[in-house]
Amino acid sequence: MKKYKKIFRMNSKQLSLHLLGLAGIEVNGKNPWDIQVHDDRLWNRIISQRELGLAEAYMDGWWDVESIDQFLTKLLEINVLDKAPFSISLIGHAVKSTVLNRQTKAKAAANAKHHYNIGNDLYARMLDKEMAYSCGYWKSAKTLDQAQIAKFDLICRKLELKPGMKLLDIGCGWGGLLRYAAKNYGIIGTGISPADNQIELARAKNGKLKIEYLQMDYRDLSGNFDRIVSVGMMEHVGPKNLETFFNKCISLLAPDGMMLHHTIASNETKQVTDPFFDRYIFPGGVLPSLAQISKAVEKKVIIEDVHNFGPDYEKTLLAWHANINKRWREIPNYDERFRRMWNYYLLSSAAGFRARHIQLIQVVFRQMNSRGAYKAVR
C-alpha cells in the first residue's frame, strides 16, 4: 500500500521516469531503446492518455528513439500499463467498446475502408509481390516473398485442397491466396471484401483464373463451399459478432467441409482494443482470444488443429517496415505525421509479438459429422 501511495504522490514527470527506469530506459541516453525527449509536455500527455498519448506525442515529434520496437518491447516486458494509473479520459473509450457493437454492417464497411482504402500505392511498396497483408510463414523462408508463398501453401495443405473444390476467402484482400490456390491446387474461388480498392485490384490481377471477387459483407453471402478460409479477418469481426461470424461460415460450409481461420490473437479475452489502433489503424477491431473462438463454435464444429507461429509476425512486420522506409520518397502525398504514425504502428506491433503479448494462430475446423483423424501439417 505504501508503494502505491508513493506512486500517486508523484507528478507526471516523476511517474513517467519511474516507469521508464523499471524498464531500463534512460531519457536522452545512448542506447537504441533510450527515449530522446524534445518537448516536456510529453509527461502530462503520457500519464493522462497512456498508450494513446505516447503514440500521438511521437506522431507530433515530441520524442524520438532510435529503435521504437526495442523501446516498446522493454515497456511491454514489465507490463507497464498495469503499473500506471488508469486514465479517466480513456474510460469513455472502454465503455463505448464494451457496450456498442462497432462492427455492424455499415460500420464494418467504413472501418475497412478507413485502413484498406488509404492507397494501393502504399501497400504495393510495403508488401510482397502478391500483396499479402498478413503474417508470413518463415519456417524455411529467407525473404518476405518466400514467407508469404510458404503461408499460402501451408493453408492449402491444411485445407487438403483438391482440383475443382469451391474455396471461399472471407476478407480476401488483394486476392493473393486465391490466385495461388487456383494456380497450384485447381480450386474455383470466391473472394469477398468490403474494401473497393482491394476488390478492384484483385480483379485486375486475376487474369483468366476461375475466381470471382465480390465487394460485400460476409453476413450477406449465400452459397455452399467445400472449403472456407479467412486470413487476418477475424480481428475485424468484433467480439459481439464472433458467434454470428462462425454461424454464417458453418451455414456456407459443405457437410464434409473444412475451414481455416488465420488471426492475430490476444492472450486474454477482451472487449476493448488499444486506443491508438482504434483511432488510427483498425477502428472497431478487437483481437479475439482462443477462449472466445472456442466458445463461439462450441457444439457446432470440431476444432482439429491450433497452430501458433506468432514470432513469425515480428519478422514480417520488420520486413514491411524496411520496405516502406526505402520508398516513402516515391509517395510524397503521405506527410511526415502519417509516416511517423505508420512506422509506430508497424514497430509497436512487432514489439507486441516479440514480447509474446499477442499471438498469430491458425485454427482448422471440420464439421461435427467428420470421421477419421485430421493430419495436421506444418
Short mmCIF file of C-alpha atoms in Angstrom, two decimals:
data_model
loop_
_atom_site.label_atom_id
_atom_site.label_comp_id
_atom_site.label_asym_id
_atom_site.label_seq_id
_atom_site.Cartn_x
_atom_site.Cartn_y
_atom_site.Cartn_z
CA MET A 1 0.00 0.00 0.00
CA LYS A 2 2.85 2.39 0.81
CA LYS A 3 4.28 1.77 -2.66
CA TYR A 4 1.01 2.81 -4.34
CA LYS A 5 0.64 5.89 -2.15
CA LYS A 6 4.12 6.95 -3.21
CA ILE A 7 3.26 6.49 -6.89
CA PHE A 8 0.09 8.58 -6.60
CA ARG A 9 2.07 11.40 -4.92
CA MET A 10 4.40 11.65 -7.93
CA ASN A 11 3.84 14.25 -10.62
CA SER A 12 3.58 13.19 -14.26
CA LYS A 13 7.28 13.50 -15.00
CA GLN A 14 8.35 11.69 -11.83
CA LEU A 15 5.94 8.84 -12.50
CA SER A 16 6.99 8.57 -16.15
CA LEU A 17 10.67 8.47 -15.21
CA HIS A 18 9.91 5.86 -12.56
CA LEU A 19 8.19 3.62 -15.12
CA LEU A 20 10.94 4.13 -17.70
CA GLY A 21 13.52 3.24 -15.06
CA LEU A 22 11.72 -0.02 -14.27
CA ALA A 23 12.06 -0.89 -17.97
CA GLY A 24 15.75 0.04 -18.11
CA ILE A 25 15.12 3.05 -20.35
CA GLU A 26 17.00 6.32 -19.90
CA VAL A 27 15.94 9.79 -21.01
CA ASN A 28 18.35 11.15 -23.62
CA GLY A 29 20.58 8.11 -23.13
CA LYS A 30 22.84 6.44 -25.68
CA ASN A 31 21.19 3.03 -26.05
CA PRO A 32 18.99 2.41 -29.10
CA TRP A 33 15.98 1.97 -26.79
CA ASP A 34 16.57 5.20 -24.82
CA ILE A 35 13.98 7.93 -25.36
CA GLN A 36 15.04 11.34 -26.68
CA VAL A 37 12.63 13.96 -25.37
CA HIS A 38 12.05 17.16 -27.38
CA ASP A 39 9.04 18.58 -25.50
CA ASP A 40 8.47 18.39 -21.75
CA ARG A 41 4.70 18.44 -22.26
CA LEU A 42 5.22 14.76 -23.06
CA TRP A 43 4.98 13.66 -19.43
CA ASN A 44 1.47 15.02 -18.80
CA ARG A 45 0.33 13.61 -22.11
CA ILE A 46 1.61 10.12 -21.28
CA ILE A 47 0.03 9.96 -17.83
CA SER A 48 -3.29 11.48 -18.91
CA GLN A 49 -3.70 9.46 -22.11
CA ARG A 50 -1.39 6.47 -21.53
CA GLU A 51 -0.64 4.48 -24.72
CA LEU A 52 -2.62 6.85 -26.94
CA GLY A 53 -0.76 9.86 -25.55
CA LEU A 54 2.61 8.18 -26.05
CA ALA A 55 1.79 7.33 -29.67
CA GLU A 56 0.32 10.70 -30.58
CA ALA A 57 3.23 12.52 -28.97
CA TYR A 58 5.56 10.50 -31.20
CA MET A 59 3.46 11.37 -34.24
CA ASP A 60 3.75 15.06 -33.27
CA GLY A 61 7.54 14.87 -32.90
CA TRP A 62 7.65 15.37 -29.14
CA TRP A 63 10.02 12.42 -28.71
CA ASP A 64 12.17 10.06 -30.73
CA VAL A 65 14.01 6.83 -30.19
CA GLU A 66 16.48 5.02 -32.41
CA SER A 67 14.62 1.71 -32.08
CA ILE A 68 10.88 2.05 -31.39
CA ASP A 69 10.40 -1.71 -31.30
CA GLN A 70 13.11 -2.22 -28.67
CA PHE A 71 11.79 0.70 -26.60
CA LEU A 72 8.22 -0.63 -26.63
CA THR A 73 9.30 -4.23 -26.07
CA LYS A 74 11.00 -3.16 -22.84
CA LEU A 75 7.83 -1.42 -21.68
CA LEU A 76 5.71 -4.46 -22.54
CA GLU A 77 8.07 -6.80 -20.72
CA ILE A 78 7.37 -5.00 -17.43
CA ASN A 79 3.60 -4.82 -18.17
CA VAL A 80 3.82 -1.06 -17.90
CA LEU A 81 0.07 -0.45 -18.22
CA ASP A 82 -0.54 -2.48 -15.07
CA LYS A 83 1.82 -0.17 -13.20
CA ALA A 84 0.38 3.14 -14.41
CA PRO A 85 -2.81 4.71 -13.02
CA PHE A 86 -5.81 4.25 -15.31
CA SER A 87 -6.76 7.46 -17.04
CA ILE A 88 -10.29 8.80 -16.58
CA SER A 89 -10.08 10.24 -20.10
CA LEU A 90 -9.96 6.71 -21.55
CA ILE A 91 -12.97 5.35 -19.65
CA GLY A 92 -15.29 6.55 -22.42
CA HIS A 93 -13.35 4.50 -24.98
CA ALA A 94 -13.65 1.39 -22.81
CA VAL A 95 -17.38 1.88 -22.21
CA LYS A 96 -18.08 2.54 -25.90
CA SER A 97 -16.17 -0.58 -26.97
CA THR A 98 -17.87 -2.76 -24.37
CA VAL A 99 -21.47 -1.59 -24.80
CA LEU A 100 -21.73 -0.81 -28.51
CA ASN A 101 -21.46 -3.16 -31.48
CA ARG A 102 -18.82 -1.38 -33.53
CA GLN A 103 -18.88 -3.96 -36.33
CA THR A 104 -22.39 -3.69 -37.69
CA LYS A 105 -22.61 -3.99 -41.47
CA ALA A 106 -22.45 -0.24 -42.03
CA LYS A 107 -19.67 0.30 -39.51
CA ALA A 108 -17.67 -2.71 -40.74
CA ALA A 109 -17.60 -1.31 -44.28
CA ALA A 110 -16.49 2.12 -43.05
CA ASN A 111 -13.87 0.59 -40.76
CA ALA A 112 -12.40 -1.49 -43.58
CA LYS A 113 -12.23 1.45 -45.95
CA HIS A 114 -10.52 3.56 -43.28
CA HIS A 115 -7.49 1.27 -43.43
CA TYR A 116 -7.51 -0.59 -46.74
CA ASN A 117 -8.50 2.34 -48.94
CA ILE A 118 -5.70 4.66 -47.84
CA GLY A 119 -3.89 3.82 -51.07
CA ASN A 120 -2.69 0.82 -53.05
CA ASP A 121 0.41 2.91 -53.75
CA LEU A 122 1.49 2.42 -50.13
CA TYR A 123 0.67 -1.28 -49.91
CA ALA A 124 2.31 -2.09 -53.25
CA ARG A 125 5.58 -0.66 -51.92
CA MET A 126 5.36 -2.21 -48.45
CA LEU A 127 4.17 -5.74 -49.11
CA ASP A 128 5.45 -8.72 -51.10
CA LYS A 129 4.81 -9.27 -54.82
CA GLU A 130 1.42 -10.90 -54.14
CA MET A 131 0.44 -8.14 -51.68
CA ALA A 132 -0.30 -10.46 -48.77
CA TYR A 133 -1.13 -8.22 -45.81
CA SER A 134 -0.82 -10.82 -43.05
CA CYS A 135 1.84 -12.84 -41.27
CA GLY A 136 4.24 -14.81 -43.45
CA TYR A 137 5.47 -18.30 -42.59
CA TRP A 138 9.23 -18.14 -42.06
CA LYS A 139 9.96 -21.80 -41.22
CA SER A 140 12.24 -22.22 -44.26
CA ALA A 141 11.83 -18.80 -45.91
CA LYS A 142 14.67 -16.33 -46.35
CA THR A 143 12.71 -13.45 -47.90
CA LEU A 144 9.30 -11.85 -47.47
CA ASP A 145 8.15 -13.15 -50.86
CA GLN A 146 9.14 -16.69 -49.87
CA ALA A 147 7.45 -16.38 -46.46
CA GLN A 148 4.14 -15.32 -47.98
CA ILE A 149 4.15 -18.08 -50.59
CA ALA A 150 5.00 -20.55 -47.82
CA LYS A 151 1.99 -19.24 -45.85
CA PHE A 152 -0.28 -19.69 -48.87
CA ASP A 153 0.93 -23.25 -49.38
CA LEU A 154 0.64 -24.09 -45.68
CA ILE A 155 -3.02 -23.03 -45.74
CA CYS A 156 -3.71 -25.01 -48.92
CA ARG A 157 -2.15 -28.14 -47.42
CA LYS A 158 -4.00 -27.74 -44.13
CA LEU A 159 -7.28 -27.45 -46.04
CA GLU A 160 -6.41 -30.51 -48.16
CA LEU A 161 -7.40 -28.69 -51.34
CA LYS A 162 -8.13 -30.68 -54.48
CA PRO A 163 -8.93 -29.63 -58.08
CA GLY A 164 -12.49 -28.44 -58.56
CA MET A 165 -13.13 -27.61 -54.91
CA LYS A 166 -15.03 -24.39 -54.24
CA LEU A 167 -12.95 -22.20 -51.91
CA LEU A 168 -14.37 -19.09 -50.20
CA ASP A 169 -11.91 -16.49 -48.91
CA ILE A 170 -13.60 -14.09 -46.46
CA GLY A 171 -11.65 -10.85 -46.39
CA CYS A 172 -9.64 -11.84 -49.44
CA GLY A 173 -7.51 -8.69 -49.60
CA TRP A 174 -5.87 -8.29 -52.98
CA GLY A 175 -6.51 -11.94 -53.87
CA GLY A 176 -3.04 -13.45 -53.46
CA LEU A 177 -4.12 -16.61 -51.62
CA LEU A 178 -6.93 -17.39 -54.06
CA ARG A 179 -4.65 -16.87 -57.06
CA TYR A 180 -2.07 -19.23 -55.54
CA ALA A 181 -4.71 -21.86 -54.72
CA ALA A 182 -6.22 -21.65 -58.22
CA LYS A 183 -2.84 -21.93 -59.97
CA ASN A 184 -1.38 -24.66 -57.79
CA TYR A 185 -4.37 -26.63 -56.48
CA GLY A 186 -7.00 -26.09 -59.17
CA ILE A 187 -9.72 -24.62 -56.94
CA ILE A 188 -12.68 -22.50 -58.02
CA GLY A 189 -12.50 -19.38 -55.88
CA THR A 190 -14.77 -16.72 -54.41
CA GLY A 191 -13.28 -13.79 -52.55
CA ILE A 192 -15.15 -11.11 -50.63
CA SER A 193 -14.05 -7.82 -49.08
CA PRO A 194 -15.89 -4.62 -48.12
CA ALA A 195 -12.95 -2.52 -49.40
CA ASP A 196 -13.43 -1.47 -53.03
CA ASN A 197 -9.72 -0.68 -53.56
CA GLN A 198 -8.87 -4.29 -52.75
CA ILE A 199 -11.57 -5.81 -54.93
CA GLU A 200 -10.70 -3.65 -57.94
CA LEU A 201 -7.01 -4.57 -57.82
CA ALA A 202 -7.73 -8.25 -57.15
CA ARG A 203 -9.88 -8.36 -60.29
CA ALA A 204 -7.17 -6.58 -62.30
CA LYS A 205 -4.51 -9.08 -61.18
CA ASN A 206 -6.68 -12.17 -61.66
CA GLY A 207 -6.29 -12.88 -65.38
CA LYS A 208 -8.32 -15.89 -66.53
CA LEU A 209 -8.31 -17.77 -63.24
CA LYS A 210 -11.63 -19.23 -62.03
CA ILE A 211 -12.11 -16.71 -59.25
CA GLU A 212 -14.81 -14.12 -58.63
CA TYR A 213 -14.34 -11.17 -56.29
CA LEU A 214 -17.31 -9.56 -54.57
CA GLN A 215 -17.44 -6.33 -52.60
CA MET A 216 -19.74 -7.27 -49.74
CA ASP A 217 -20.13 -8.05 -46.05
CA TYR A 218 -19.79 -11.70 -45.02
CA ARG A 219 -23.25 -11.56 -43.44
CA ASP A 220 -24.84 -11.07 -46.86
CA LEU A 221 -23.19 -14.07 -48.53
CA SER A 222 -25.05 -17.21 -49.58
CA GLY A 223 -23.98 -20.43 -51.28
CA ASN A 224 -22.17 -23.65 -50.49
CA PHE A 225 -18.41 -24.15 -50.34
CA ASP A 226 -16.11 -27.13 -49.86
CA ARG A 227 -13.57 -25.03 -48.02
CA ILE A 228 -13.63 -21.65 -46.27
CA VAL A 229 -10.65 -19.54 -45.26
CA SER A 230 -10.14 -16.18 -43.62
CA VAL A 231 -6.72 -14.60 -43.18
CA GLY A 232 -6.47 -11.52 -40.97
CA MET A 233 -10.24 -11.12 -40.99
CA MET A 234 -11.35 -12.21 -37.53
CA GLU A 235 -9.60 -9.25 -35.90
CA HIS A 236 -12.21 -7.04 -37.60
CA VAL A 237 -15.27 -9.12 -36.70
CA GLY A 238 -15.59 -7.82 -33.15
CA PRO A 239 -16.30 -9.87 -30.02
CA LYS A 240 -20.04 -9.21 -30.20
CA ASN A 241 -20.16 -10.76 -33.68
CA LEU A 242 -17.92 -13.82 -33.33
CA GLU A 243 -20.83 -16.24 -32.97
CA THR A 244 -22.62 -14.60 -35.92
CA PHE A 245 -19.44 -14.88 -37.99
CA PHE A 246 -18.95 -18.58 -37.26
CA ASN A 247 -22.64 -19.39 -37.68
CA LYS A 248 -22.51 -17.82 -41.14
CA CYS A 249 -19.34 -19.76 -42.05
CA ILE A 250 -20.85 -23.03 -40.87
CA SER A 251 -24.04 -22.39 -42.85
CA LEU A 252 -21.96 -21.91 -46.02
CA LEU A 253 -19.80 -25.00 -45.47
CA ALA A 254 -20.46 -28.31 -47.23
CA PRO A 255 -21.40 -31.28 -44.99
CA ASP A 256 -17.88 -32.72 -45.39
CA GLY A 257 -16.29 -29.27 -45.45
CA MET A 258 -13.35 -27.76 -43.66
CA MET A 259 -12.34 -24.23 -42.77
CA LEU A 260 -9.24 -22.44 -41.56
CA HIS A 261 -9.09 -19.08 -39.82
CA HIS A 262 -5.78 -17.23 -39.51
CA THR A 263 -5.85 -14.42 -36.94
CA ILE A 264 -3.85 -12.33 -34.55
CA ALA A 265 -4.97 -13.47 -31.11
CA SER A 266 -4.92 -11.90 -27.67
CA ASN A 267 -3.61 -13.80 -24.68
CA GLU A 268 -6.72 -12.74 -22.79
CA THR A 269 -10.38 -12.18 -23.54
CA LYS A 270 -11.06 -8.50 -24.21
CA GLN A 271 -13.90 -6.29 -25.38
CA VAL A 272 -11.67 -3.25 -25.89
CA THR A 273 -8.77 -2.56 -28.23
CA ASP A 274 -5.73 -0.32 -27.86
CA PRO A 275 -6.98 3.29 -28.32
CA PHE A 276 -4.14 4.19 -30.74
CA PHE A 277 -5.05 1.29 -33.04
CA ASP A 278 -8.74 2.07 -32.68
CA ARG A 279 -8.30 5.72 -33.67
CA TYR A 280 -5.66 5.46 -36.39
CA ILE A 281 -5.25 1.91 -37.67
CA PHE A 282 -8.15 -0.55 -37.29
CA PRO A 283 -11.28 1.23 -35.98
CA GLY A 284 -13.53 -1.19 -34.13
CA GLY A 285 -11.05 -4.06 -34.34
CA VAL A 286 -10.50 -6.30 -31.31
CA LEU A 287 -8.11 -9.25 -31.19
CA PRO A 288 -10.02 -12.43 -30.29
CA SER A 289 -8.72 -14.83 -27.68
CA LEU A 290 -8.63 -18.57 -28.22
CA ALA A 291 -11.26 -18.84 -25.45
CA GLN A 292 -13.63 -16.54 -27.38
CA ILE A 293 -13.14 -18.51 -30.58
CA SER A 294 -13.73 -21.82 -28.81
CA LYS A 295 -16.88 -20.54 -27.10
CA ALA A 296 -18.29 -19.23 -30.40
CA VAL A 297 -18.07 -22.67 -32.08
CA GLU A 298 -18.87 -24.90 -29.11
CA LYS A 299 -21.04 -27.89 -30.15
CA LYS A 300 -21.08 -26.64 -33.76
CA VAL A 301 -17.78 -27.77 -35.33
CA ILE A 302 -14.70 -29.73 -34.35
CA ILE A 303 -11.50 -27.80 -33.64
CA GLU A 304 -8.95 -30.06 -35.33
CA ASP A 305 -5.76 -28.03 -35.10
CA VAL A 306 -4.38 -24.87 -33.48
CA HIS A 307 -1.01 -23.63 -34.75
CA ASN A 308 0.71 -20.64 -33.11
CA PHE A 309 3.59 -19.03 -35.01
CA GLY A 310 3.37 -15.54 -33.53
CA PRO A 311 7.13 -14.84 -33.63
CA ASP A 312 6.93 -15.03 -37.43
CA TYR A 313 4.84 -11.88 -37.41
CA GLU A 314 7.70 -9.89 -35.90
CA LYS A 315 9.84 -10.83 -38.92
CA THR A 316 7.01 -9.95 -41.29
CA LEU A 317 6.40 -6.54 -39.72
CA LEU A 318 10.09 -5.65 -39.73
CA ALA A 319 10.25 -6.59 -43.41
CA TRP A 320 7.27 -4.33 -44.14
CA HIS A 321 8.89 -1.51 -42.17
CA ALA A 322 12.15 -1.86 -44.11
CA ASN A 323 10.31 -1.95 -47.44
CA ILE A 324 8.20 1.17 -46.92
CA ASN A 325 11.03 3.19 -45.42
CA LYS A 326 13.10 2.63 -48.53
CA ARG A 327 10.31 4.02 -50.70
CA TRP A 328 8.46 6.81 -48.86
CA ARG A 329 10.02 9.30 -51.29
CA GLU A 330 8.07 7.64 -54.12
CA ILE A 331 4.74 8.53 -52.47
CA PRO A 332 5.14 12.11 -51.17
CA ASN A 333 1.38 12.52 -50.65
CA TYR A 334 1.83 10.89 -47.23
CA ASP A 335 3.03 13.64 -44.89
CA GLU A 336 5.55 13.36 -42.04
CA ARG A 337 2.90 12.85 -39.34
CA PHE A 338 1.35 9.98 -41.31
CA ARG A 339 4.77 8.38 -41.86
CA ARG A 340 5.56 8.56 -38.14
CA MET A 341 2.14 7.12 -37.35
CA TRP A 342 2.64 4.27 -39.82
CA ASN A 343 6.11 3.43 -38.53
CA TYR A 344 4.80 3.46 -34.96
CA TYR A 345 2.02 1.06 -35.98
CA LEU A 346 4.41 -1.40 -37.61
CA LEU A 347 7.07 -1.31 -34.91
CA SER A 348 4.70 -1.32 -31.94
CA SER A 349 3.05 -4.39 -33.46
CA ALA A 350 6.47 -6.04 -33.84
CA ALA A 351 7.14 -5.30 -30.17
CA GLY A 352 3.86 -6.94 -29.17
CA PHE A 353 4.80 -10.17 -30.94
CA ARG A 354 8.39 -10.10 -29.67
CA ALA A 355 7.20 -9.71 -26.08
CA ARG A 356 4.62 -12.51 -26.75
CA HIS A 357 1.76 -10.26 -25.63
CA ILE A 358 -0.05 -11.18 -28.85
CA GLN A 359 0.00 -14.34 -30.96
CA LEU A 360 -0.68 -15.46 -34.52
CA ILE A 361 -2.82 -18.57 -34.73
CA GLN A 362 -4.26 -20.71 -37.49
CA VAL A 363 -7.24 -22.80 -36.41
CA VAL A 364 -8.65 -25.64 -38.53
CA PHE A 365 -12.28 -26.69 -38.10
CA ARG A 366 -14.30 -29.60 -39.53
CA GLN A 367 -17.99 -30.36 -39.45
CA MET A 368 -19.32 -32.35 -36.49
CA ASN A 369 -20.10 -35.34 -38.71
CA SER A 370 -16.45 -35.69 -39.79
CA ARG A 371 -14.91 -39.10 -39.24
CA GLY A 372 -11.29 -40.18 -39.00
CA ALA A 373 -8.22 -38.31 -37.81
CA TYR A 374 -7.18 -34.95 -39.23
CA LYS A 375 -3.48 -34.97 -40.07
CA ALA A 376 -2.01 -31.59 -39.15
CA VAL A 377 0.80 -30.25 -41.32
CA ARG A 378 3.48 -27.66 -40.60
#
